[in-house]
Coordinates of C-alpha atoms in Angstrom, one line a residue:
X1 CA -10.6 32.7 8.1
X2 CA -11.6 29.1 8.0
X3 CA -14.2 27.6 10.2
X4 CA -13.3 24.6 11.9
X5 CA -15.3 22.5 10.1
X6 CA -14.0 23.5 6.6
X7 CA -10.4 24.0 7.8
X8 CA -6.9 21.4 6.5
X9 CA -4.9 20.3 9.0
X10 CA -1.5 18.8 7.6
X11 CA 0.5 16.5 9.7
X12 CA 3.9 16.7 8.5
X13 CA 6.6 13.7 9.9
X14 CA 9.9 13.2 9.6
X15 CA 13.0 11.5 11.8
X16 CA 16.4 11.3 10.5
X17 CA 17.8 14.6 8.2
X18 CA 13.9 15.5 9.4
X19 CA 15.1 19.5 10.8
X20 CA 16.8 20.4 7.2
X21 CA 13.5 18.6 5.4
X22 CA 11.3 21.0 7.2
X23 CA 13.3 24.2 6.4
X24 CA 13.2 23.3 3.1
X25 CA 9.1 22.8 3.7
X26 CA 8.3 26.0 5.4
X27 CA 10.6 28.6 3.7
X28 CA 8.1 28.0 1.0
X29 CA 5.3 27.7 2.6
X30 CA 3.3 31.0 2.6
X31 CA 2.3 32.5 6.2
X32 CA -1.3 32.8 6.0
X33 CA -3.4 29.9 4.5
X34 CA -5.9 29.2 6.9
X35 CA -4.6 25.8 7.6
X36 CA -3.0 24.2 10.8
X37 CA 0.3 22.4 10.7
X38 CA 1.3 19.7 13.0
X39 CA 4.8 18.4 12.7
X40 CA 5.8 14.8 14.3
X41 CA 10.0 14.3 14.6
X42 CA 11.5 11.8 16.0
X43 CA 12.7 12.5 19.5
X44 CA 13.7 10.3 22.2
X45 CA 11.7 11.3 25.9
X46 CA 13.3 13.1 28.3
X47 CA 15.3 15.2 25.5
X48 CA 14.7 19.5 25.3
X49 CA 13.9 20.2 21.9
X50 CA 14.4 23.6 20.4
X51 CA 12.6 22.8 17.3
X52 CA 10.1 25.5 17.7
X53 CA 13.0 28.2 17.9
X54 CA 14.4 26.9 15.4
X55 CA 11.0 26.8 12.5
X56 CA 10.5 30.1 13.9
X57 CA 13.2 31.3 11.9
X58 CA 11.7 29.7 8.6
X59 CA 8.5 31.2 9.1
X60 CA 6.4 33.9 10.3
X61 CA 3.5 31.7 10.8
X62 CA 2.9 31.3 15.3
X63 CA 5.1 28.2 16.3
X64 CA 4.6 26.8 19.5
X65 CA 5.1 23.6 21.6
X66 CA 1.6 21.5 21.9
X67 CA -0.5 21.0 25.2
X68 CA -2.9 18.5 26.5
X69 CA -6.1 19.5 24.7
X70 CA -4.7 22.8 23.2
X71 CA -7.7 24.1 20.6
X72 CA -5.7 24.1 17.0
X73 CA -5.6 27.7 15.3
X74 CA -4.9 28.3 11.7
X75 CA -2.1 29.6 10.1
X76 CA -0.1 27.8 13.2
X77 CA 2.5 24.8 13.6
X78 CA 2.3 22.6 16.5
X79 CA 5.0 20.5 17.7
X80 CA 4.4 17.7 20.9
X81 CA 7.5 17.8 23.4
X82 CA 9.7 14.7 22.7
X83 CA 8.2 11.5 24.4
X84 CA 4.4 12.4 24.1
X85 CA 2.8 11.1 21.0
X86 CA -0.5 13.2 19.7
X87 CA -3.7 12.7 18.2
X88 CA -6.6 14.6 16.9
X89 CA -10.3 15.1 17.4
X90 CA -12.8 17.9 17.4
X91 CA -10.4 20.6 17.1
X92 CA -7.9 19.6 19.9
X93 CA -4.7 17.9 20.5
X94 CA -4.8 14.9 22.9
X95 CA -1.3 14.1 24.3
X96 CA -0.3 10.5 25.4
X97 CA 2.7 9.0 27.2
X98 CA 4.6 6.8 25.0
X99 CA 5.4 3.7 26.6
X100 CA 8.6 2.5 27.8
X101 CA 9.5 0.9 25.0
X102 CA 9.0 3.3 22.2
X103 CA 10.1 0.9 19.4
X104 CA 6.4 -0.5 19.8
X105 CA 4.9 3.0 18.6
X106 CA 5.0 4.8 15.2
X107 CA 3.7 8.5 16.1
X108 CA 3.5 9.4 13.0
X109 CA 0.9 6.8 12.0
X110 CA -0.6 7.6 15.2
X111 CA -1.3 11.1 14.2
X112 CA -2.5 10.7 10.3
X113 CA -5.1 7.8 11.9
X114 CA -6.8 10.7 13.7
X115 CA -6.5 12.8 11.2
X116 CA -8.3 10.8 9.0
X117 CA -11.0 9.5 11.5
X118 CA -11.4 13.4 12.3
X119 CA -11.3 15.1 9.1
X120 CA -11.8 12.9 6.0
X121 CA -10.8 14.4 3.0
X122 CA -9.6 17.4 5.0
X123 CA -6.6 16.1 6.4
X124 CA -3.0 16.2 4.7
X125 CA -0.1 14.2 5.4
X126 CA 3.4 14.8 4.5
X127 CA 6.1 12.3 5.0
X128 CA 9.5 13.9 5.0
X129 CA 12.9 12.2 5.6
X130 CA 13.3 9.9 7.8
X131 CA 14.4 5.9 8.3
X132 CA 11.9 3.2 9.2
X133 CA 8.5 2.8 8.2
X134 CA 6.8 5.2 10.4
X135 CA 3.8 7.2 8.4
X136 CA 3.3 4.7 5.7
X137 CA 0.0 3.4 7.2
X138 CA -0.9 6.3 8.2
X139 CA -1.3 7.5 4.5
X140 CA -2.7 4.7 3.6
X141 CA -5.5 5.8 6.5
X142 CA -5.8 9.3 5.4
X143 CA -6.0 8.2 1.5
X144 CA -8.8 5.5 2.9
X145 CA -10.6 8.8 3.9
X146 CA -10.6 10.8 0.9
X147 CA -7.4 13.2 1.9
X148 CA -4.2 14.1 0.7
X149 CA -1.2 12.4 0.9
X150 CA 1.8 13.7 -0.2
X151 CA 6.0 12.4 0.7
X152 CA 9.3 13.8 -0.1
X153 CA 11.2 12.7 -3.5
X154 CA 13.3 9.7 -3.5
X155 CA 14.6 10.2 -6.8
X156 CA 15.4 14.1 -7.1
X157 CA 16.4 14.7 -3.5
X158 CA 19.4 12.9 -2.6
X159 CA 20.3 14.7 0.2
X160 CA 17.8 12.9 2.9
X161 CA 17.3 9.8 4.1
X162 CA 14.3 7.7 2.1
X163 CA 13.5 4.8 4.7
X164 CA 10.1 6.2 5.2
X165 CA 9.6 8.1 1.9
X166 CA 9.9 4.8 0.2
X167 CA 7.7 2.6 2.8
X168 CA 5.1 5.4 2.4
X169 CA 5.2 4.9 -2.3
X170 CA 5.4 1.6 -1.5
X171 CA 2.4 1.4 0.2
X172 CA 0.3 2.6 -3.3
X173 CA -1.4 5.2 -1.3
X174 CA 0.9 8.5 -2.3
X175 CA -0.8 11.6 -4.1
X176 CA 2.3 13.5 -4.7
X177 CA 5.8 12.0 -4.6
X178 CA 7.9 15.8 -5.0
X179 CA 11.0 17.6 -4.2
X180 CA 10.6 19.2 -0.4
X181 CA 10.5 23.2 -2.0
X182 CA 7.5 22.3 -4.1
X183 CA 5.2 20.6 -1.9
X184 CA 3.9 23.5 -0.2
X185 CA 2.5 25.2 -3.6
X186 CA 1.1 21.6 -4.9
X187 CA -0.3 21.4 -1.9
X188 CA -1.5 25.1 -1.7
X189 CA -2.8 24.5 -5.4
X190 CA -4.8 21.0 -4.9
X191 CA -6.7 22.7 -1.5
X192 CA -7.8 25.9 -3.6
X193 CA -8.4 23.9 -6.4
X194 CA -10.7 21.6 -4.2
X195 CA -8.9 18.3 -4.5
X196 CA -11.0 15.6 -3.2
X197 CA -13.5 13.7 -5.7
X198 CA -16.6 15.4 -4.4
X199 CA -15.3 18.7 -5.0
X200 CA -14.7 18.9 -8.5
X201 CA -16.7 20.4 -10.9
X202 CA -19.2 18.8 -14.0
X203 CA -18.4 19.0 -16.9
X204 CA -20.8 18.4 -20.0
X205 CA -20.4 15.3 -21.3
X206 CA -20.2 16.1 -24.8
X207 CA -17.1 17.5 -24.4
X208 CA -16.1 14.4 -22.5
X209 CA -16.6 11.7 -24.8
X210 CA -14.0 11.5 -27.4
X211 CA -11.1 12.1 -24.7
X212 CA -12.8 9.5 -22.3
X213 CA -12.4 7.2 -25.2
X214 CA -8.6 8.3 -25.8
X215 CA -7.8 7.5 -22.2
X216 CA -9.3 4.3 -22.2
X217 CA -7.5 3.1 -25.2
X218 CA -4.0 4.3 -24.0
X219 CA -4.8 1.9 -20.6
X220 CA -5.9 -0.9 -22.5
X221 CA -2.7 -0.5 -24.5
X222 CA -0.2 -0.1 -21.8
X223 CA -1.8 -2.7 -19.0
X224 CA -4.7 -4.4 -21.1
X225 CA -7.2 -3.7 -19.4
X226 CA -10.9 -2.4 -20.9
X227 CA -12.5 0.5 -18.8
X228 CA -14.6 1.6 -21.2
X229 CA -17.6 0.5 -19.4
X230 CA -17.0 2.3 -15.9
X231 CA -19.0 4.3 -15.1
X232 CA -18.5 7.7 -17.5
X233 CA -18.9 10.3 -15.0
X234 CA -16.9 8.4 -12.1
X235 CA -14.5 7.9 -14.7
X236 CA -14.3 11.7 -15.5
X237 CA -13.9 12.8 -11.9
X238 CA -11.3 10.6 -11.5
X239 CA -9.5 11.6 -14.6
X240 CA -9.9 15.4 -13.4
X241 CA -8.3 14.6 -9.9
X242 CA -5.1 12.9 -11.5
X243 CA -5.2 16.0 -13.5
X244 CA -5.2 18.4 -10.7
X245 CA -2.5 16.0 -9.1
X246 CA -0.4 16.0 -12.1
X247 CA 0.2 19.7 -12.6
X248 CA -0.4 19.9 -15.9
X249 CA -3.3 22.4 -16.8
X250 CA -5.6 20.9 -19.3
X251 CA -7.2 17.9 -20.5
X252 CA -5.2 17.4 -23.2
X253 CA -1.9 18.5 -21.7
X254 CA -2.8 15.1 -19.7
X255 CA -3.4 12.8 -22.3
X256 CA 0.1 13.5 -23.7
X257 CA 1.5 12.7 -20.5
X258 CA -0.4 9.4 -20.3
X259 CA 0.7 8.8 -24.1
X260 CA 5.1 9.5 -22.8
X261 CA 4.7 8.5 -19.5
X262 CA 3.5 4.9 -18.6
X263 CA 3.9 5.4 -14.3
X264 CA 1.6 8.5 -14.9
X265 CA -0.9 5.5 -16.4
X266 CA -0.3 3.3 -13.7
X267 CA -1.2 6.1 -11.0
X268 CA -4.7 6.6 -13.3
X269 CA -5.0 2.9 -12.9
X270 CA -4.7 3.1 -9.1
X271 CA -7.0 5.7 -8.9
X272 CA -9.5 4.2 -10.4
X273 CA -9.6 0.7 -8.4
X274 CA -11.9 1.1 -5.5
X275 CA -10.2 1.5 -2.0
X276 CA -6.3 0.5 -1.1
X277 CA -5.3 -2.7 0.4
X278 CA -7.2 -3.4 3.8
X279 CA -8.2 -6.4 5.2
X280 CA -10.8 -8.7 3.9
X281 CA -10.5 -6.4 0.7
X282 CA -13.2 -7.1 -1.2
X283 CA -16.3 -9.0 1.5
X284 CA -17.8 -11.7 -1.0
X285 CA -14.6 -13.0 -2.7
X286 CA -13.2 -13.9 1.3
X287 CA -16.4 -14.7 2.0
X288 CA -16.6 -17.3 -0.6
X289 CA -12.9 -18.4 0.2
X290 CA -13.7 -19.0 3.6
X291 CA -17.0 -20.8 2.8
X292 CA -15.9 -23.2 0.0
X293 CA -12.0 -23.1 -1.3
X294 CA -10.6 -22.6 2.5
X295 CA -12.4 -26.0 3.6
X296 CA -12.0 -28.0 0.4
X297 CA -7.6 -27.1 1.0
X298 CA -8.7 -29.0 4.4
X299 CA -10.6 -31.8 2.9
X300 CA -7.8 -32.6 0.9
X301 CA -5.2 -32.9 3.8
X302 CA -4.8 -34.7 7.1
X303 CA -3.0 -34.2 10.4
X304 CA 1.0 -33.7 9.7
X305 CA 0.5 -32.6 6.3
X306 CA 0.6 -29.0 5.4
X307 CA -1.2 -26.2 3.7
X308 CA 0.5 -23.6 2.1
X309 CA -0.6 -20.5 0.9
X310 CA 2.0 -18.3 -1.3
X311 CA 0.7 -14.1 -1.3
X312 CA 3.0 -12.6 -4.1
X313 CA 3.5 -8.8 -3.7
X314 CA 1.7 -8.7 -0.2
X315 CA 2.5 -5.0 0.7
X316 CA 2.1 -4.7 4.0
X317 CA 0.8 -7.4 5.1
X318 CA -3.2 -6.9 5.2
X319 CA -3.8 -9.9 2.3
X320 CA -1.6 -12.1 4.0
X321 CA -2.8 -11.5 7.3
X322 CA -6.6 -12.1 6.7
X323 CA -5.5 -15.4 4.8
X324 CA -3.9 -16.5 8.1
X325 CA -7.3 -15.9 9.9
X326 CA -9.9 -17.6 7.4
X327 CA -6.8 -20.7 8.0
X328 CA -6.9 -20.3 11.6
X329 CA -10.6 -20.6 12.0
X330 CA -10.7 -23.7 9.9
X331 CA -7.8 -25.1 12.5
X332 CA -9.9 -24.1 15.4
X333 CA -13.2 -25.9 13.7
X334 CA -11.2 -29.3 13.0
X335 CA -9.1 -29.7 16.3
X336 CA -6.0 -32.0 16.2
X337 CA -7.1 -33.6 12.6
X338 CA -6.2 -30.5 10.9
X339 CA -2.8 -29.8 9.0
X340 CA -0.6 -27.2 9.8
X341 CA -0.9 -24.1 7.9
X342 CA 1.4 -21.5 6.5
X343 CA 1.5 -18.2 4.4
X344 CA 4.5 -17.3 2.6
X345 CA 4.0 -13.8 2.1
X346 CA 6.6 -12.0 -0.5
X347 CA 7.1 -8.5 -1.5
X348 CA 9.9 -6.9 -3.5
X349 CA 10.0 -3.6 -1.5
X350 CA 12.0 -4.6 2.1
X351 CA 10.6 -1.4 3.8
X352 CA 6.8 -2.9 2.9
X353 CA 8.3 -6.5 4.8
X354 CA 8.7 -4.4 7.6
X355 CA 5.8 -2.9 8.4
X356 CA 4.0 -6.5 7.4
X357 CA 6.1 -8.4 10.1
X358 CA 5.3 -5.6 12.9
X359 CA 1.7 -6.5 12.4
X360 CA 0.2 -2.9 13.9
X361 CA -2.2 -1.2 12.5
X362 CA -4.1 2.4 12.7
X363 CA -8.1 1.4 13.4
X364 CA -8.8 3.4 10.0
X365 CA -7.5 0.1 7.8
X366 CA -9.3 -2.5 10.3
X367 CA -12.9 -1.4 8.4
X368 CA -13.1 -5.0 7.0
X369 CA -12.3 -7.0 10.4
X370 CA -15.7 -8.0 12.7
X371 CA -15.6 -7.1 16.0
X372 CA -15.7 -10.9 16.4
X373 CA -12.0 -11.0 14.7
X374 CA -10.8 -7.7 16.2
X375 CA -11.5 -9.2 19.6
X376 CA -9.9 -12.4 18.7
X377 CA -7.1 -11.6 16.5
X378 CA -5.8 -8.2 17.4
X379 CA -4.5 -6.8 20.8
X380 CA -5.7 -3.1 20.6
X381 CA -2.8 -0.9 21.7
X382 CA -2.8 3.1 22.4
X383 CA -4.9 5.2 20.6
X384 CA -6.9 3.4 18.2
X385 CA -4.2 0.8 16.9
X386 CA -3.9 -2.6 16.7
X387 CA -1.6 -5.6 16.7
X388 CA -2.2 -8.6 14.9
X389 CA -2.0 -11.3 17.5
X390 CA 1.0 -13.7 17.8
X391 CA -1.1 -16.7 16.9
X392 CA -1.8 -15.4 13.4
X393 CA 1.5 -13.5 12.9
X394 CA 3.1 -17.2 13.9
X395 CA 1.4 -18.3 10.4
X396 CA 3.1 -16.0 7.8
X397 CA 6.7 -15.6 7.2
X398 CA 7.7 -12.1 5.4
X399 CA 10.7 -12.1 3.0
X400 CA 11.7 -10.0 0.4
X401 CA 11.4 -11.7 -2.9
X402 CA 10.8 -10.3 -6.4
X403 CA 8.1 -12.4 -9.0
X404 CA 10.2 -11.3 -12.1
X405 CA 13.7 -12.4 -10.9
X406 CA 13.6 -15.1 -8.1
X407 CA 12.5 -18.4 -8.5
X408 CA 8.9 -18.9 -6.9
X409 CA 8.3 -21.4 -4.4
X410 CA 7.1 -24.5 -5.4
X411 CA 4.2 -27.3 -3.3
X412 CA 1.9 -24.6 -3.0
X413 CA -1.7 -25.0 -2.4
X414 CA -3.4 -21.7 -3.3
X415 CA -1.5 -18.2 -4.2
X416 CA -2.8 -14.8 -3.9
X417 CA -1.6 -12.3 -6.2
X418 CA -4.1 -9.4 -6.1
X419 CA -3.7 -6.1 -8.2
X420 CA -0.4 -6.6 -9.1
X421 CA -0.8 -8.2 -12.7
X422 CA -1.9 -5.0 -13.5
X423 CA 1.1 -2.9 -12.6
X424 CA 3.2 -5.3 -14.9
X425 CA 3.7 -5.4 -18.9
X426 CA 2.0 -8.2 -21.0
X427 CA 5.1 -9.4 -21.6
X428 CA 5.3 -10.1 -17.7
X429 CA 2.0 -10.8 -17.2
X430 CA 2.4 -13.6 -19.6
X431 CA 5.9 -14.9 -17.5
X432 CA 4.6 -14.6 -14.4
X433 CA 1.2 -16.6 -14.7
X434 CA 3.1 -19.7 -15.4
X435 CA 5.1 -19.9 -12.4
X436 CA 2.0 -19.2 -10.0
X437 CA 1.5 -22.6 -12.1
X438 CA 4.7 -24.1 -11.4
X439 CA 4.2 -22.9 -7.6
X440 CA 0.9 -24.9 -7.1
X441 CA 0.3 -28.3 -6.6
X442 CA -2.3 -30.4 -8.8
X443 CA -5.7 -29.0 -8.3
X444 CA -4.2 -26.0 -6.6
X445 CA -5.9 -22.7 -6.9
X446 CA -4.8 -18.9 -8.1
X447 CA -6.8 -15.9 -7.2
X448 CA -6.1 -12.6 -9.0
X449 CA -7.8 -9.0 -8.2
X450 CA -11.0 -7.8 -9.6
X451 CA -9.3 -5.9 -12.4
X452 CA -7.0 -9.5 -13.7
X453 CA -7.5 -11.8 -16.0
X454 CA -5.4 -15.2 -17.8
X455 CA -6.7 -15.0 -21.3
X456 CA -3.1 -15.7 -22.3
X457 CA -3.0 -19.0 -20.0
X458 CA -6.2 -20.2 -20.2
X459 CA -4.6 -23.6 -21.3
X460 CA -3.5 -23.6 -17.5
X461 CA -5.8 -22.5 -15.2
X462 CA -9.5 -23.3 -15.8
X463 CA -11.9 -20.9 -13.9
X464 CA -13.6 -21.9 -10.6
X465 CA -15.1 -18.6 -9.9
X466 CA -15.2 -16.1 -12.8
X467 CA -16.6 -13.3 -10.6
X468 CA -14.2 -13.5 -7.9
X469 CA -11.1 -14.3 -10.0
X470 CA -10.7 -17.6 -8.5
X471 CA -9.1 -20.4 -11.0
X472 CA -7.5 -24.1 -10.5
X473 CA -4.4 -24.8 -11.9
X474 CA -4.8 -27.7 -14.4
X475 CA -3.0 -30.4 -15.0
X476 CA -0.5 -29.9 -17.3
X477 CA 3.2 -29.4 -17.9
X478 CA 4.9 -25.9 -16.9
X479 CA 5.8 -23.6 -19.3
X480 CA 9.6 -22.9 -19.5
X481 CA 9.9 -20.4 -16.4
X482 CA 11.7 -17.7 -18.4
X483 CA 11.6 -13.9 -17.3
X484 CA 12.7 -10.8 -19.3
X485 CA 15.2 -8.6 -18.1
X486 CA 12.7 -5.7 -17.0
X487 CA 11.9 -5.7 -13.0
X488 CA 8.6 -3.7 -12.3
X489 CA 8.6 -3.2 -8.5
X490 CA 5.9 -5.2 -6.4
X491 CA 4.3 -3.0 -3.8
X492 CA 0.4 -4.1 -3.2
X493 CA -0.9 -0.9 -5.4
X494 CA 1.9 1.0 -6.7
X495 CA 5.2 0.5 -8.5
X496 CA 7.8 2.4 -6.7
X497 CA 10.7 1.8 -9.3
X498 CA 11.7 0.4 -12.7
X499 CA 15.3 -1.7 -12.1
X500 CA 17.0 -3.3 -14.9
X501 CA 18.1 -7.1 -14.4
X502 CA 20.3 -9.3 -15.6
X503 CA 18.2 -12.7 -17.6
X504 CA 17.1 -14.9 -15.2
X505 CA 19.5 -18.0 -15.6
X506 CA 18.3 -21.6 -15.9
X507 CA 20.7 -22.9 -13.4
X508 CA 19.1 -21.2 -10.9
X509 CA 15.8 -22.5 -11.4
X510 CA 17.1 -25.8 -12.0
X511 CA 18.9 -25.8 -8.8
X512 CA 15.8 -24.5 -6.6
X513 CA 14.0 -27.7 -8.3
X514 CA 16.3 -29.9 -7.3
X515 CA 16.7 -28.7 -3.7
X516 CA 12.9 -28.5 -3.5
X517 CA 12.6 -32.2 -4.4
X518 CA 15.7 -33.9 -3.0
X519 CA 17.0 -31.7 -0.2
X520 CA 16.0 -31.6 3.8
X521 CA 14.2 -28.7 5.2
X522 CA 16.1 -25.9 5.1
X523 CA 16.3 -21.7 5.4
X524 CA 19.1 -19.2 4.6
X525 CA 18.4 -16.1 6.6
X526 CA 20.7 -12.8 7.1
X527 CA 22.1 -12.0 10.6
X528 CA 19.0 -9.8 11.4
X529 CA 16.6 -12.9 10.5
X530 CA 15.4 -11.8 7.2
X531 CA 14.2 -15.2 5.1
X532 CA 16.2 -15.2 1.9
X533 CA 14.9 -18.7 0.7
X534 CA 13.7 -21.8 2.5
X535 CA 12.8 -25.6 1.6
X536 CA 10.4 -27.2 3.8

């Protein structure tokens, strides 16, 4: 049996089509692992649940209904009564009122935080079906922490509801992405196998070098980007881990899935890029934005003026949202002789708009905020989340919008577009740049993620800082805006789909041009306030 401090605990959530989900999980799921299982559904308070009857009859592991403080066992699944959201730490299970209005709480997330806090790299979380968003962060918190995130199949199940499978792909910080019967034996096999970094095994190098070279030549082909200078054993381990995650059972096996399979490189990619999206990713390059390109936007404009700040494929919301801040302080330093300020922030994936616009976030992604910000900037909510306070939310507006088949905005004075280049073609790449440089205004500024470059549009932006990935837009004409007719999804990490589109069409730029010069301030929104497009 496993001690506690070498034992898995898997949090498993779920809400709508969640009870069929979990049959599916536990039927396969063998009795006696040694690991704990938690499982979060969706209940309203007040309600009798007979979920643990009911998985009693899908397996022979010990079901039973959660206490206050209950010691975990293994080789047992816990379930909290409906209205009492739970969280982990040394062993236990603390349970907490949820508040009258439950809409403010995702229990889900709520869980995998403490998972992760409490176990690093030996918690699991599964995200079943389910609408909403609820669990995306929360993988993003464990995967922060070195554990294993896994969610239900969007593509080969069709029979569930994929609101929160999709937020959770969407969010870049997914493992697994399988069909609900073979979770459990991936999952089974990645544990055994020892599936954090730290627990896989050398290997010599000799035997290393030629296929480290092969794998570095098929992601320079497919995304153009040269790794061939990290760091060989890092590399290696990393290589070994999408390996493991994979399925397949050699080396070699994988390099012929990297050579057919170009998402499979794109997850390799991922894997090796330090960290997921949090705030203040990356300390010196904010640190030298809020030090020198921050002020010099304020320098250059007065009081009723405004600055805008565009954050293409912003996820969920942590880019955008530390932008606002390094603008608020600025405001707060100047008084009433500073401009207004606003973020656009844009995302192709609507569940990833979601969970941007709530704002609330598990304390797990918060590593990058001071305690000076937190205090300022967040209102800290029940069990180690927190809110991101009106006065900032107030800055960014959240729409759905995608780079590589909507026209971008235009009058914009700096635009963030962190590690998504990299998920796109060089074909795109090479469409995309030059309407970042339509977007800005003279003089504006672009800053890309530590892994981009513009060596095919270097006769438009001119570098400003080459070690942060900060360049000015020069002053020259646009480019003709045109986009091909592939659409590569843009989540902050991770592509979650590959769409076909019809050709962008010239009258639609043409017309967005015309309303954005001529036109009075406008917005088009749907009934449920969702920003389709806007002229200010």
């Amino acid at each position: 049996m496993a001690g506690e401090s070498d034992r898995y605990v898997v949090g498993i959530g779920a809400s709508a089509g969640g009870i069929e989900a979990f049959r599916r999980f536990f039927e396969h799921m063998p009795a006696r692992t040694g690991m704990t299982f938690i499982v979060v559904l969706h209940l309203p308070a007040g309600r009798t649940s007979f979920l643990p009857e009911i998985l009693s009859r899908w397996t022979d592991m010990d079901v039973m209904q959660s206490t206050d403080q209950c010691v975990l066992r293994p080789d047992t699944v816990y379930l909290p009564p409906p209205g009492v959201v739970v969280t982990y730490k040394d062993g236990r299970l603390a349970h907490h009122s949820k508040p009258a209005d439950f809409r403010e709480m995702s229990p889900i997330t709520i869980l995998f935080n403490s998972l992760a806090e409490g176990l690093g790299n030996r918690a699991v979380g599964v995200v079943l079906s389910g609408t909403g968003n609820d669990g995306a962060l929360g993988l993003k918190a464990i995967k922060e922490e070195g554990g294993l995130t896994v969610v239900q199949s969007t593509e080969t199940d069709h029979h569930h509801h994929d609101g929160m499978p999709s937020s959770a792909i969407a969010t870049g910080a997914v493992d697994l992405i399988l069909p609900v019967e073979q979770i459990a034996e991936r999952v089974l096999a990645m544990i055994r196998s020892g599936a954090s970094e730290g627990d896989l095994p050398d290997i010599p190098a000799r035997e290393l070098e030629a296929p480290r070279r092969k794998i570095c030549e098929i992601i320079r082909r497919q995304t153009g980007h040269d790794f061939s200078g990290y760091k060989e054993n890092t590399f290696m381990r990393r290589v070994q881990r999408r390996i493991q995650l994979s399925g397949v059972p050699t080396l070699e096996a994988f390099i012929e899935k990297l050579e057919s399979d170009r998402n499979e490189v794109i997850l390799l990619f991922h894997d090796l890029l330090i960290g997921v999206t949090s705030f203040f990713r990356d300390e010196e390059t904010f640190s030298n934005l809020g030090r020198s390109i921050i002020p010099s936007l304020f320098d250059a404009k007065g009081a009723g003026t405004t600055i805008r700040i565009w954050v293409a494929g912003c996820a969920t919301g942590e880019e955008a949202y530390s932008l606002a801040i390094l603008l608020q302080e600025q405001v707060e330093q100047r008084g009433a002789e500073a401009p207004k300020i606003l973020v656009l922030a844009t995302d192709i994936d609507e569940n990833s708009i979601m969970t941007a616009r709530a704002g609330r976030y598990p304390k797990t992604l918060l590593k990058g905020v001071s305690s000076e910000r937190l205090d300022r900037y967040f209102v800290h909510g029940v069990d180690n989340t927190y809110t991101v306070a009106k006065s900032i939310r107030e800055i960014c507006t959240f729409s759905v919008h995608s780079l590589t088949r909507d026209p971008p905005f235009s009058r914009v004075d700096l635009v963030s577009c962190r590690n998504l280049l990299i998920y796109l073609d060089i074909e795109l790449q090479s469409a995309v740049v030059p309407a970042f440089h339509y977007a800005l205004r003279p003089g504006g500024y672009l800053l890309l993620g530590s892994s981009e470059t513009i060596n095919r549009n270097e006769d438009l932006f001119k570098p400003v800082d080459r070690k942060h990935r900060i360049f000015m837009k020069l002053d020259v004409p646009s480019p003709p805006l045109l986009i091909g007719t592939t659409e590569h999804a843009q989540g902050g990490s991770r592509p979650s789909s590959h769409q076909r589109t019809s050709p962008t069409r010239p009258i639609a730029w043409a017309s967005t041009r015309i309303l954005d010069r001529y036109a009075p301030s406008f917005a088009v929104v749907t009934a449920d306030g969702t920003c389709l497009q806007y002229s200010s």
